[in-house]
Amino acid sequence: MDSTTHDRTTLPLWERGAHLEVSWSDDSPVTAYVGHAAEDAAGRHVQPLVEILAVGHGHAHANLRHTATAVGARLRYVDHEVGTGAGRRVVTVRQRDEVTGLEVTSHLVLPDGRTSLQAWTTVHHGGEEEIVLQAVSSLVVGDPVGAGPVADVQVVEGSSEWLAESRWTTRGLRDQGMLAEAHLAVHQQQDARGSHAVVGRGAWSSGERVPAGALASRTSGLGLAWQVEHNGPWRAEIAERLTAAGDGTVSLGLFGPTDTDHAWSRVLRPGETFTSVPVSISAVVGGWQDAVAEMTRHRRHLRSAPRAGGAIVFNDYMNTLMGDPTTEKLLPLIDAAAAVGADYFCVDAGWYDDDGDWWDSVGLWEPSRARFRDGGLDRVLDHVRSAGMVPGLWLEPEVVGVRSPLADSLPHEAFLQRRGTRVVEQGRYLLDLRHESSRKHLDAVVDRLVDDMGVGYLKLDYNVTPGVGTDRAADSPGDGLLQHALAYQSWLDGVLRRHPDLVVENCASGGLRADFAMLSRLELQSTSDQQDPLLYPPIAAGALVSILPEQAASWAYPQPDMSAEEIAFTMITGISGRLYLSGRLDQMDAAQRRLVREGVEAARSWDDADLDGAPFWPIGLPSWEDDWVAVGKASATHSRIALWARSGSATTIDLTVPEGTVEILYPRAATDDWEVSEIAPGRLRVRPGAARPGARLLQITHPTG
């Protein structure tokens, strides 16, 4: 219910635990503020809900941030609406800038019973002269973790790299390289001119930085998680501003592409509308782990219904056939995968290759005749079905090799380009999904594979990225890339509508395009291409900050030359999220296969989505070199913890866990005896059984009543 205090009208959005409100007055823009329900936010509303950078208008106060913009400061409340239904409230708040005639609408979608929301901004030009947009926020929140000293705010943010994805750090906002204490109040009440920004570039949305993060405050006791839901460039910005009383206050701004970071600008002509990319936040009374748990449940609310539940996928690539499939290699591997309990069998890269040098010749996606001489690829897919599994294929739809016949047969406009020249990356052109001929080609490929060949699973990869974008039919390269990214989303939606039973995996050289624009649509996400089992655990554990556990597909690639402890180690990496199985199972002995099957059964016995499980980190987020790595998944009735000792020097480790009765769930019979003991309620001490790498899957049954 709206209320008016201190000459401001307030609209509460969350009113339990963490409190979120938007408010406005006749002489200031709409603002958003997070705090405790009992807190008085008067005087802290200095950060507008919407910020817009535009040529000819710039900032209201000189700075390098994307806040304190002239348009954002001039916006004034017009009206708002609240709609309900489908388990959520939809709040729209409309503002107008009288100078430019821009009409700005904030769309806030709030799931019932949650302290989370999804947001985006539409900008409609109601003026008379064109405006060149340079940045449009999707959401800006003041005091995202409540009032309190800036020095007490901690930031959790992720870095990413091929083979080293999802590496997280936790720092204070006053730490070196973040926001300096510059005694702003002494300097004529001016805000800081800089900010701390996390920026994703190009079409690998998580290629350098993870498009998600968290904040927490020791003073307020609040935590907040955020994510940008875009398969392209984005910016998250934390800045310090001053209240009327001279206190430092933090703002969090979430953006899609910007001019400063991504060469993005959009010419908005009278009558035209621009829509920003969606973002989400969740806030709780608690720390950053509690905020991530709330965001996990928010993601489930937004996500389309899963198509394969907790089904187990076997893929022939990683540390196995490595892009060299043939009928002779695949048939025994198919039988072995079925024997350990796989539900899907995906033939990865190489199934279309006749000459052994396919990287720069791909594009037609027709089965190889040389690799599948007796009965063709159809024989292999039939064998998968006869073994009781659903057949799948790897596909990299957005690329066309420079040697591919398709490079000449498709029109020039079907490719991403700069100044009339096609963008080339590592011998490949990239399709522009805005062009009808590109979409028709890809639709024909997918329809042929699904309708004619009976494929029920597609692994969609994306191994090259076009850089800043394309300037063909666009106001700027960044805007061309934004339009292409949205067109790719639309193409995926069309595929899934036409093929409602098709299961699609998201991959980009592992986890380099792991964003919620993709994950809201697709079944599972490859977390990495990491081939060293000792290096994978911090990736698998870190992935659950930004990816739903039931979608975080981490490889388990047991091999016949591995010991039982080594097999359990790599299997637990997969079980920690969504088990994604590979390995030369066909060359294993019976005992090794039983150990793999036991891991498959352990994975299948826990369905995160059904249990509404949320991740937690019993010893904190791992560093890349840590000896011990741990990640848990908690539900109302029980919890599971994947625990890895990555070196022979590991001795004991103490874990903070939910209370209950603990057991070692996997492996049941082990060559090394690990000791697990309760040292206090909610505290476990674990001692590995030998001075060598090992892993265990623990299960804790919570007390009832």
XYZ file of C-alpha atoms in Angstrom:
705
model
C 0.000 0.000 0.000
C 1.268 3.465 -0.858
C 2.157 5.756 2.033
C 3.310 9.361 2.189
C 6.013 10.458 4.643
C 8.560 13.267 4.579
C 6.875 14.612 1.412
C 7.589 11.326 -0.354
C 5.160 8.690 -1.508
C 6.387 5.163 -0.810
C 5.399 1.893 -2.447
C 6.677 -1.153 -0.496
C 7.567 -4.125 -2.697
C 8.877 -6.599 -0.093
C 7.653 -6.177 3.454
C 9.141 -9.147 5.265
C 12.765 -9.701 6.162
C 14.644 -7.591 3.681
C 12.495 -4.575 2.815
C 12.415 -3.054 -0.666
C 10.525 0.102 -1.468
C 10.270 2.579 -4.287
C 9.399 6.171 -3.504
C 9.046 9.539 -5.189
C 8.242 13.183 -4.628
C 7.212 16.130 -6.790
C 10.779 17.419 -7.026
C 12.830 14.193 -7.328
C 12.842 11.016 -9.420
C 11.620 7.607 -8.307
C 14.189 5.822 -6.151
C 14.564 2.280 -4.817
C 15.962 1.412 -1.395
C 16.721 -1.875 0.427
C 16.777 -2.119 4.215
C 15.078 -3.624 7.226
C 11.321 -3.268 7.370
C 11.575 -1.104 10.474
C 14.218 1.223 9.062
C 13.427 4.825 8.219
C 14.788 5.471 4.745
C 14.151 9.221 4.883
C 17.084 11.195 3.568
C 18.733 8.207 1.878
C 16.840 8.400 -1.421
C 19.616 9.913 -3.528
C 19.937 7.249 -6.235
C 17.330 7.290 -9.058
C 15.730 3.989 -9.997
C 16.587 4.645 -13.678
C 19.716 6.163 -15.173
C 20.038 7.163 -18.848
C 23.122 8.513 -20.578
C 22.323 10.341 -23.823
C 24.384 12.490 -26.175
C 23.798 16.158 -25.457
C 22.675 15.493 -21.896
C 25.407 13.500 -20.158
C 25.775 13.646 -16.396
C 24.206 16.006 -13.898
C 27.502 15.880 -11.976
C 30.852 15.146 -13.639
C 31.882 11.511 -13.164
C 32.983 8.313 -14.891
C 30.036 6.349 -13.522
C 26.758 5.518 -15.153
C 24.853 7.190 -12.334
C 24.046 10.847 -11.603
C 22.965 11.211 -15.229
C 21.141 14.352 -16.300
C 18.148 12.442 -17.679
C 17.939 10.224 -14.588
C 17.957 13.253 -12.300
C 15.191 14.984 -14.310
C 12.770 12.052 -14.390
C 9.518 12.590 -12.510
C 6.820 10.156 -11.440
C 3.758 9.876 -13.708
C 1.864 6.824 -12.442
C 2.189 3.174 -11.488
C 0.185 -0.051 -11.748
C 0.201 -3.298 -9.772
C -1.004 -6.510 -11.381
C -1.286 -9.973 -9.835
C -1.568 -13.512 -11.128
C 0.472 -16.596 -12.075
C 2.170 -16.589 -8.682
C 3.620 -13.109 -8.960
C 3.024 -9.369 -8.828
C 3.970 -7.116 -11.719
C 4.645 -3.501 -10.761
C 5.142 -0.907 -13.501
C 6.318 2.573 -12.610
C 6.227 5.280 -15.265
C 8.314 8.479 -15.270
C 8.884 11.298 -17.751
C 11.688 13.722 -18.566
C 10.104 16.968 -19.721
C 13.290 18.201 -21.423
C 13.657 15.303 -23.870
C 10.117 13.935 -23.801
C 11.447 10.481 -22.835
C 8.848 8.329 -21.077
C 10.505 5.657 -18.946
C 8.768 2.584 -17.529
C 10.341 0.319 -14.911
C 8.959 -3.236 -15.026
C 9.333 -5.087 -11.707
C 8.237 -8.748 -11.516
C 8.023 -10.087 -7.954
C 7.361 -13.812 -7.306
C 4.853 -14.409 -4.507
C 6.417 -15.286 -1.156
C 9.941 -14.355 -2.236
C 12.203 -11.381 -1.633
C 13.425 -11.239 -5.207
C 12.498 -9.504 -8.417
C 13.213 -9.361 -12.120
C 13.438 -5.908 -13.713
C 13.891 -4.159 -17.028
C 13.339 -0.683 -18.429
C 11.500 0.568 -21.501
C 12.242 4.005 -22.899
C 9.638 5.532 -25.209
C 10.442 8.707 -27.088
C 7.533 11.094 -26.700
C 9.504 14.159 -27.752
C 10.173 15.805 -31.095
C 13.919 15.387 -31.747
C 15.888 12.159 -31.987
C 17.914 11.118 -28.941
C 21.142 9.089 -29.050
C 21.087 6.709 -26.086
C 24.461 5.684 -24.628
C 23.369 3.684 -21.586
C 20.016 2.633 -20.118
C 19.903 0.958 -16.727
C 17.735 -2.075 -16.162
C 17.703 -1.445 -12.414
C 19.561 0.828 -9.997
C 19.125 0.318 -6.259
C 20.294 2.570 -3.451
C 21.736 0.979 -0.316
C 21.383 -2.544 -1.785
C 22.336 -4.091 1.575
C 20.848 -1.392 3.806
C 22.262 1.576 5.612
C 25.674 1.398 7.230
C 29.321 2.236 6.674
C 30.628 1.602 3.177
C 33.630 -0.152 4.742
C 31.316 -2.849 6.137
C 30.036 -3.914 2.703
C 31.549 -7.069 1.224
C 31.392 -7.892 -2.476
C 31.388 -11.380 -4.013
C 32.250 -11.405 -7.711
C 33.387 -13.988 -10.219
C 36.093 -14.188 -12.852
C 36.068 -16.652 -15.700
C 38.423 -18.044 -18.304
C 38.445 -21.067 -20.564
C 39.261 -24.078 -18.340
C 39.133 -21.842 -15.230
C 35.527 -20.704 -14.977
C 33.582 -19.529 -11.914
C 36.490 -18.306 -9.773
C 35.093 -16.168 -6.959
C 36.620 -13.560 -4.665
C 35.205 -11.835 -1.587
C 36.480 -8.345 -0.759
C 35.430 -5.321 1.232
C 34.356 -2.221 -0.677
C 37.198 -0.276 0.954
C 39.825 -2.851 -0.046
C 42.560 -1.777 -2.406
C 41.252 -1.394 -5.940
C 37.643 -0.930 -4.857
C 36.101 2.306 -3.482
C 38.549 4.564 -1.651
C 37.661 6.547 1.465
C 38.129 10.047 0.013
C 36.197 12.018 2.695
C 33.649 13.130 0.129
C 31.601 15.188 2.584
C 34.482 17.649 2.956
C 34.405 18.453 -0.754
C 31.205 20.445 -1.169
C 29.028 17.347 -0.741
C 30.125 15.839 -4.053
C 29.744 12.162 -4.903
C 32.671 9.998 -5.925
C 33.462 10.300 -9.625
C 34.494 6.702 -10.144
C 32.946 3.347 -9.369
C 33.752 -0.311 -9.087
C 32.481 -1.965 -12.257
C 32.288 -5.582 -13.360
C 31.969 -5.753 -17.140
C 31.256 -8.578 -19.575
C 32.282 -8.013 -23.198
C 31.372 -9.518 -26.548
C 29.101 -12.509 -27.060
C 30.800 -14.681 -24.420
C 28.710 -13.250 -21.591
C 30.756 -15.103 -18.953
C 34.026 -15.299 -20.877
C 35.850 -12.917 -18.533
C 33.502 -12.074 -15.670
C 30.489 -13.962 -14.326
C 27.228 -12.028 -14.955
C 26.155 -12.513 -11.343
C 27.400 -11.628 -7.881
C 26.470 -10.748 -4.321
C 26.915 -8.146 -1.583
C 26.594 -8.357 2.182
C 26.839 -5.872 5.049
C 28.214 -6.656 8.489
C 26.331 -3.659 9.908
C 22.855 -4.224 8.517
C 23.008 -8.017 8.410
C 21.554 -7.987 4.892
C 22.735 -9.848 1.812
C 21.831 -9.282 -1.834
C 22.491 -11.348 -4.967
C 22.230 -10.012 -8.533
C 22.399 -11.269 -12.099
C 22.286 -9.773 -15.600
C 20.200 -11.966 -17.926
C 21.783 -11.350 -21.311
C 23.749 -13.478 -23.786
C 25.938 -10.535 -24.708
C 27.647 -7.482 -23.147
C 26.690 -6.149 -19.730
C 27.836 -3.947 -16.845
C 27.331 -4.110 -13.070
C 28.408 -0.992 -11.199
C 28.855 -0.284 -7.495
C 29.296 3.384 -6.601
C 29.394 5.623 -3.552
C 27.094 8.622 -3.265
C 26.336 11.039 -0.449
C 23.064 11.510 1.409
C 21.793 14.933 2.410
C 23.357 14.328 5.818
C 26.764 13.703 4.254
C 26.795 9.947 4.866
C 28.245 7.612 2.276
C 25.668 5.409 0.596
C 26.185 2.604 -1.916
C 24.326 2.182 -5.205
C 24.149 -0.919 -7.388
C 23.445 -0.406 -11.080
C 22.771 -3.207 -13.556
C 23.032 -2.536 -17.300
C 23.163 -4.274 -20.640
C 25.613 -2.859 -23.204
C 26.871 0.721 -22.849
C 28.731 3.158 -25.052
C 31.687 3.377 -22.661
C 32.226 -0.375 -22.385
C 30.793 -1.882 -25.556
C 30.537 0.727 -28.342
C 26.758 0.673 -27.899
C 24.484 3.542 -28.840
C 20.948 3.604 -30.146
C 19.264 6.427 -32.049
C 15.771 6.785 -30.635
C 13.477 8.680 -32.963
C 10.136 10.207 -31.948
C 7.607 7.437 -31.336
C 10.249 4.680 -30.993
C 10.837 2.485 -27.921
C 13.950 0.788 -26.553
C 13.846 -2.068 -24.027
C 16.814 -2.896 -21.801
C 17.955 -6.419 -20.951
C 16.340 -8.086 -17.903
C 18.165 -8.368 -14.586
C 17.273 -9.838 -11.200
C 18.091 -9.242 -7.544
C 17.273 -11.098 -4.336
C 17.815 -9.778 -0.809
C 17.563 -11.407 2.611
C 18.309 -10.891 6.264
C 21.500 -12.921 6.264
C 24.778 -13.204 4.419
C 25.654 -13.587 0.770
C 25.086 -17.371 0.880
C 21.507 -16.792 2.035
C 21.027 -14.278 -0.780
C 22.319 -16.801 -3.323
C 19.887 -19.388 -1.932
C 17.041 -16.911 -2.477
C 18.294 -16.198 -6.000
C 18.400 -19.954 -6.673
C 14.689 -20.211 -5.922
C 14.023 -17.047 -7.950
C 15.726 -18.652 -10.956
C 13.449 -21.670 -10.674
C 10.414 -19.383 -10.662
C 11.525 -17.663 -13.868
C 12.762 -20.744 -15.695
C 10.675 -22.694 -18.167
C 9.680 -26.156 -16.975
C 12.606 -28.610 -17.315
C 12.288 -31.074 -20.157
C 14.464 -33.883 -18.823
C 14.192 -33.543 -15.049
C 17.240 -35.192 -13.479
C 18.020 -37.386 -16.472
C 21.665 -38.461 -16.908
C 23.487 -37.485 -20.096
C 26.481 -39.381 -21.459
C 28.614 -37.426 -23.928
C 31.399 -39.139 -25.888
C 33.804 -36.177 -26.021
C 35.692 -35.231 -22.883
C 38.784 -37.378 -22.277
C 37.110 -40.035 -24.414
C 36.651 -39.815 -28.211
C 37.626 -36.118 -28.320
C 35.851 -35.303 -31.577
C 36.790 -38.535 -33.382
C 33.618 -40.681 -33.383
C 33.177 -43.706 -35.629
C 30.668 -46.542 -35.682
C 33.290 -48.952 -34.332
C 34.160 -46.707 -31.391
C 30.615 -45.693 -30.551
C 28.699 -48.977 -30.456
C 30.484 -50.502 -27.437
C 30.501 -47.125 -25.698
C 26.741 -46.846 -26.163
C 26.213 -50.243 -24.554
C 28.452 -49.333 -21.627
C 26.689 -46.002 -21.063
C 23.322 -47.749 -21.012
C 24.651 -50.348 -18.576
C 25.575 -47.701 -15.973
C 22.162 -46.020 -16.278
C 22.499 -43.099 -18.711
C 19.286 -41.715 -20.223
C 20.749 -39.688 -23.121
C 23.738 -40.446 -25.327
C 25.208 -37.457 -27.161
C 27.622 -37.904 -30.069
C 29.804 -34.833 -29.784
C 31.973 -33.056 -32.378
C 33.155 -34.809 -35.519
C 30.009 -36.650 -36.652
C 29.834 -34.423 -39.785
C 33.565 -34.682 -40.679
C 34.897 -36.585 -43.690
C 38.465 -35.307 -43.986
C 39.677 -34.964 -40.392
C 40.071 -31.174 -40.651
C 36.602 -29.844 -39.972
C 37.191 -26.678 -37.940
C 36.991 -24.211 -40.834
C 34.633 -26.229 -43.057
C 31.580 -26.660 -40.812
C 28.156 -25.241 -41.558
C 26.113 -27.783 -43.502
C 25.863 -30.248 -40.579
C 25.375 -33.377 -42.677
C 26.479 -36.792 -41.358
C 29.892 -38.063 -42.395
C 29.995 -40.957 -44.824
C 33.612 -41.841 -44.033
C 33.072 -42.244 -40.293
C 29.830 -44.226 -40.487
C 30.227 -46.503 -43.519
C 27.987 -49.403 -42.513
C 24.484 -48.036 -42.095
C 25.603 -44.441 -41.662
C 24.998 -42.332 -38.602
C 21.403 -43.614 -38.526
C 22.722 -47.000 -37.435
C 24.477 -45.389 -34.461
C 21.400 -43.410 -33.455
C 19.225 -46.507 -33.787
C 21.649 -48.366 -31.516
C 21.266 -45.624 -28.902
C 17.488 -46.024 -29.020
C 17.661 -49.803 -28.876
C 19.838 -49.481 -25.740
C 17.015 -47.521 -24.093
C 18.518 -44.045 -24.407
C 17.645 -40.885 -26.345
C 20.179 -39.994 -29.070
C 21.813 -36.579 -29.204
C 24.247 -34.631 -31.397
C 26.664 -31.752 -30.919
C 26.009 -28.655 -33.023
C 27.648 -25.238 -33.313
C 24.848 -23.429 -35.137
C 26.132 -19.855 -35.224
C 29.340 -20.463 -37.185
C 30.181 -21.191 -40.823
C 33.723 -22.226 -41.724
C 35.489 -20.131 -44.358
C 35.886 -23.332 -46.462
C 32.230 -24.321 -46.120
C 30.056 -24.236 -49.280
C 27.572 -22.318 -47.148
C 29.980 -19.378 -46.978
C 29.247 -18.687 -50.647
C 25.619 -19.798 -50.890
C 24.235 -17.621 -48.089
C 23.892 -13.886 -48.833
C 26.603 -11.558 -47.566
C 24.094 -9.895 -45.240
C 23.577 -13.175 -43.384
C 26.916 -12.750 -41.584
C 28.151 -10.432 -38.850
C 30.386 -7.780 -40.390
C 32.209 -4.505 -39.852
C 32.293 -1.827 -42.557
C 31.088 -4.330 -45.129
C 33.683 -7.017 -44.311
C 32.651 -10.255 -42.667
C 33.972 -10.811 -39.156
C 36.347 -13.806 -39.146
C 37.522 -15.596 -36.017
C 39.850 -18.614 -36.244
C 38.764 -19.511 -39.754
C 35.052 -19.031 -39.147
C 32.361 -16.558 -40.095
C 29.534 -15.889 -37.668
C 25.904 -15.883 -38.733
C 23.799 -12.793 -38.080
C 20.593 -14.196 -36.593
C 18.711 -11.020 -37.494
C 18.791 -12.109 -41.140
C 16.005 -14.357 -42.386
C 18.284 -16.583 -44.463
C 20.428 -17.407 -41.411
C 17.396 -18.407 -39.389
C 15.916 -20.431 -42.240
C 19.180 -22.322 -42.669
C 19.407 -23.166 -38.962
C 15.734 -24.107 -38.749
C 16.197 -26.492 -41.652
C 19.234 -28.081 -39.966
C 17.498 -28.588 -36.616
C 14.253 -29.823 -38.180
C 16.191 -32.352 -40.271
C 18.113 -33.664 -37.267
C 15.026 -33.911 -35.066
C 12.253 -34.854 -37.506
C 14.183 -36.960 -40.001
C 16.959 -38.465 -37.850
C 15.083 -38.720 -34.557
C 17.564 -36.725 -32.475
C 16.112 -35.821 -29.070
C 19.067 -33.932 -27.582
C 21.228 -31.131 -28.960
C 24.419 -29.781 -27.435
C 24.708 -26.230 -28.793
C 28.288 -24.979 -28.649
C 29.796 -21.537 -29.358
C 33.588 -21.577 -29.669
C 34.366 -18.185 -31.229
C 33.080 -14.696 -30.456
C 32.684 -11.702 -32.810
C 34.212 -9.027 -30.596
C 32.387 -5.737 -30.213
C 29.654 -6.575 -32.724
C 28.384 -5.673 -36.186
C 27.596 -2.296 -37.730
C 25.439 -3.680 -40.552
C 21.896 -2.288 -40.216
C 22.667 -0.910 -36.768
C 23.304 2.451 -35.128
C 26.527 1.106 -33.591
C 28.482 -2.179 -33.455
C 27.280 -2.757 -29.912
C 23.678 -2.257 -30.939
C 24.095 -4.700 -33.808
C 25.402 -7.279 -31.331
C 22.513 -6.596 -28.942
C 19.974 -7.127 -31.726
C 21.755 -10.310 -32.848
C 21.791 -11.674 -29.278
C 18.057 -11.038 -28.915
C 17.458 -12.641 -32.318
C 19.334 -15.746 -31.147
C 17.046 -15.951 -28.109
C 14.041 -15.669 -30.412
C 15.429 -18.397 -32.675
C 15.876 -20.724 -29.686
C 12.309 -20.034 -28.586
C 11.078 -21.022 -32.040
C 13.070 -24.271 -31.987
C 11.646 -25.236 -28.603
C 8.092 -24.423 -29.677
C 8.387 -26.607 -32.772
C 10.075 -29.444 -30.888
C 8.542 -29.569 -27.406
C 10.349 -32.801 -26.449
C 13.801 -31.691 -27.581
C 16.350 -31.258 -24.775
C 18.973 -28.586 -25.434
C 22.300 -28.095 -23.651
C 24.007 -24.708 -23.534
C 27.769 -24.701 -24.111
C 30.372 -22.155 -25.208
C 33.840 -23.666 -25.004
C 32.583 -24.922 -21.672
C 31.044 -22.157 -19.563
C 31.802 -18.961 -21.516
C 28.160 -18.040 -22.257
C 26.564 -19.096 -18.987
C 23.924 -16.426 -18.433
C 20.289 -16.632 -17.418
C 19.019 -15.514 -20.815
C 20.261 -18.911 -22.002
C 19.569 -20.833 -18.817
C 15.963 -19.667 -18.543
C 15.353 -21.452 -21.839
C 17.700 -24.449 -21.951
C 17.969 -27.607 -19.914
C 21.569 -27.670 -18.726
C 24.801 -25.692 -18.889
C 28.286 -27.022 -19.500
C 30.449 -25.602 -16.701
C 33.895 -26.135 -18.275
C 36.104 -27.950 -20.772
C 38.628 -28.670 -17.999
C 40.269 -32.071 -18.655
C 42.310 -32.375 -15.440
C 40.105 -33.934 -12.752
C 42.189 -32.313 -9.981
C 41.500 -28.816 -11.358
C 37.754 -29.248 -11.884
C 36.384 -29.135 -8.264
C 36.681 -25.336 -7.730
C 34.916 -24.808 -11.068
C 32.105 -27.206 -10.153
C 31.725 -25.705 -6.673
C 31.858 -22.100 -7.909
C 29.384 -22.693 -10.730
C 26.501 -23.050 -8.266
C 26.697 -19.360 -7.333
C 25.360 -18.390 -10.758
C 23.845 -21.610 -12.175
C 21.023 -23.725 -10.809
C 22.431 -26.990 -9.384
C 20.127 -29.021 -11.622
C 21.545 -27.184 -14.654
C 25.247 -27.044 -13.736
C 26.591 -29.881 -15.897
C 30.076 -30.714 -14.645
C 31.995 -33.476 -16.375
C 32.713 -36.810 -14.732
C 35.095 -38.760 -16.951
C 36.137 -41.994 -15.209
C 38.755 -44.044 -17.051
C 39.835 -47.713 -17.006
C 43.338 -46.765 -15.854
C 41.995 -44.948 -12.790
C 41.959 -46.359 -9.281
C 38.684 -46.616 -7.403
C 39.556 -43.434 -5.495
C 40.256 -41.564 -8.739
C 36.969 -42.735 -10.251
C 35.067 -41.571 -7.156
C 36.887 -38.211 -7.308
C 35.732 -37.378 -10.855
C 32.251 -38.827 -10.309
C 31.713 -36.564 -7.277
C 32.647 -33.566 -9.426
C 29.697 -34.409 -11.654
C 27.345 -35.308 -8.811
C 27.999 -31.932 -7.116
C 25.740 -30.314 -9.741
C 24.110 -32.045 -12.717
C 26.069 -35.204 -13.507
C 27.469 -35.026 -17.051
C 29.096 -38.352 -17.806
C 31.880 -39.373 -20.172
C 34.871 -41.737 -20.038
C 35.911 -45.043 -21.619
C 33.309 -47.068 -19.781
C 33.515 -49.723 -22.507
C 37.081 -50.583 -21.487
C 36.411 -50.838 -17.744
C 36.216 -54.005 -15.687
C 33.038 -54.982 -13.851
C 34.087 -53.465 -10.511
C 34.878 -50.122 -12.107
C 31.545 -50.031 -13.894
C 29.721 -50.857 -10.654
C 31.419 -47.862 -9.020
C 30.325 -45.616 -11.894
C 26.780 -46.961 -11.753
C 26.681 -46.360 -8.007
C 27.579 -42.725 -8.687
C 24.869 -42.462 -11.341
C 22.305 -43.827 -8.875
C 23.451 -41.353 -6.214
C 23.025 -38.501 -8.688
C 19.600 -39.709 -9.761
C 18.361 -40.045 -6.169
C 18.554 -36.269 -5.644
C 16.610 -33.818 -7.817
C 17.432 -30.243 -6.856
C 14.371 -28.762 -8.546
C 11.929 -31.144 -6.875
C 13.599 -30.763 -3.486
C 13.910 -26.994 -3.900
C 17.524 -27.468 -2.932
C 19.851 -24.495 -2.575
C 23.656 -24.512 -2.656
C 25.924 -23.650 0.269
C 29.681 -23.616 0.818
C 30.695 -25.286 4.123
C 34.249 -23.861 4.080
C 33.531 -20.807 1.919
C 34.090 -20.345 -1.783
C 37.223 -22.101 -2.993
C 40.362 -20.447 -4.278
C 41.931 -21.950 -7.367
C 44.822 -23.546 -5.449
C 42.971 -24.712 -2.325
C 43.704 -28.238 -1.103
C 40.156 -28.641 0.180
C 37.038 -27.787 -1.834
C 33.462 -28.283 -0.623
C 30.001 -27.451 -1.875
C 26.659 -28.520 -0.475
C 23.036 -28.676 -1.573
C 20.434 -28.316 1.161
C 16.753 -29.213 1.207
C 14.203 -29.229 4.008
C 14.807 -32.900 4.828
C 18.468 -33.519 4.100
C 21.635 -32.064 2.645
C 24.477 -33.358 0.521
C 28.068 -32.190 0.523
C 30.664 -32.875 -2.151
C 34.096 -32.748 -0.534
C 37.411 -33.021 -2.350
C 40.934 -33.325 -0.921
C 43.029 -32.308 -3.926
C 46.533 -33.073 -2.688
C 48.308 -35.683 -0.662
C 49.152 -33.056 1.955
C 45.548 -32.503 3.060
C 45.031 -33.531 6.698
C 41.730 -32.607 8.362
C 39.044 -30.064 7.524
C 36.198 -28.664 9.640
C 32.855 -27.989 7.924
C 29.947 -25.781 8.937
C 26.828 -27.733 7.958
C 23.118 -28.083 8.742
C 22.490 -30.215 11.821
C 21.589 -33.878 11.438
C 22.858 -37.392 11.111
C 25.771 -37.729 8.704
C 26.816 -40.649 6.511
C 29.164 -41.213 3.599
C 26.817 -41.737 0.669
C 29.397 -42.318 -2.082
C 31.476 -44.334 -2.529
C 29.948 -46.917 -0.192
C 32.904 -49.290 -0.388
C 36.215 -47.451 -0.617
C 39.882 -48.319 -0.568
C 40.594 -45.402 1.782
C 38.686 -45.101 5.057
C 37.681 -41.483 5.700
C 36.717 -40.417 9.217
C 33.746 -38.094 9.673
C 32.893 -36.932 13.180
C 30.623 -34.302 14.734
C 32.673 -31.907 16.893
C 29.707 -29.633 17.725
C 26.134 -29.169 16.488
C 26.464 -28.118 12.860
C 30.234 -28.742 12.812
C 31.915 -31.744 11.204
C 35.554 -32.775 11.161
C 36.711 -34.882 8.225
C 39.981 -36.770 7.989
C 40.966 -38.374 4.663
C 42.000 -41.984 4.673
C 45.324 -41.655 2.858
C 47.885 -39.091 1.747
C 46.577 -38.821 -1.801
C 43.772 -36.982 -3.608
C 40.308 -38.221 -2.776
C 36.680 -37.193 -2.490
C 33.523 -38.157 -0.648
C 29.828 -37.399 -1.002
C 28.301 -36.858 2.428
C 24.611 -36.909 3.248
C 23.076 -35.276 6.324
C 19.560 -36.247 7.367
C 17.960 -33.387 9.240
C 15.981 -33.980 12.438
C 12.198 -33.931 12.063
C 9.546 -32.391 14.251
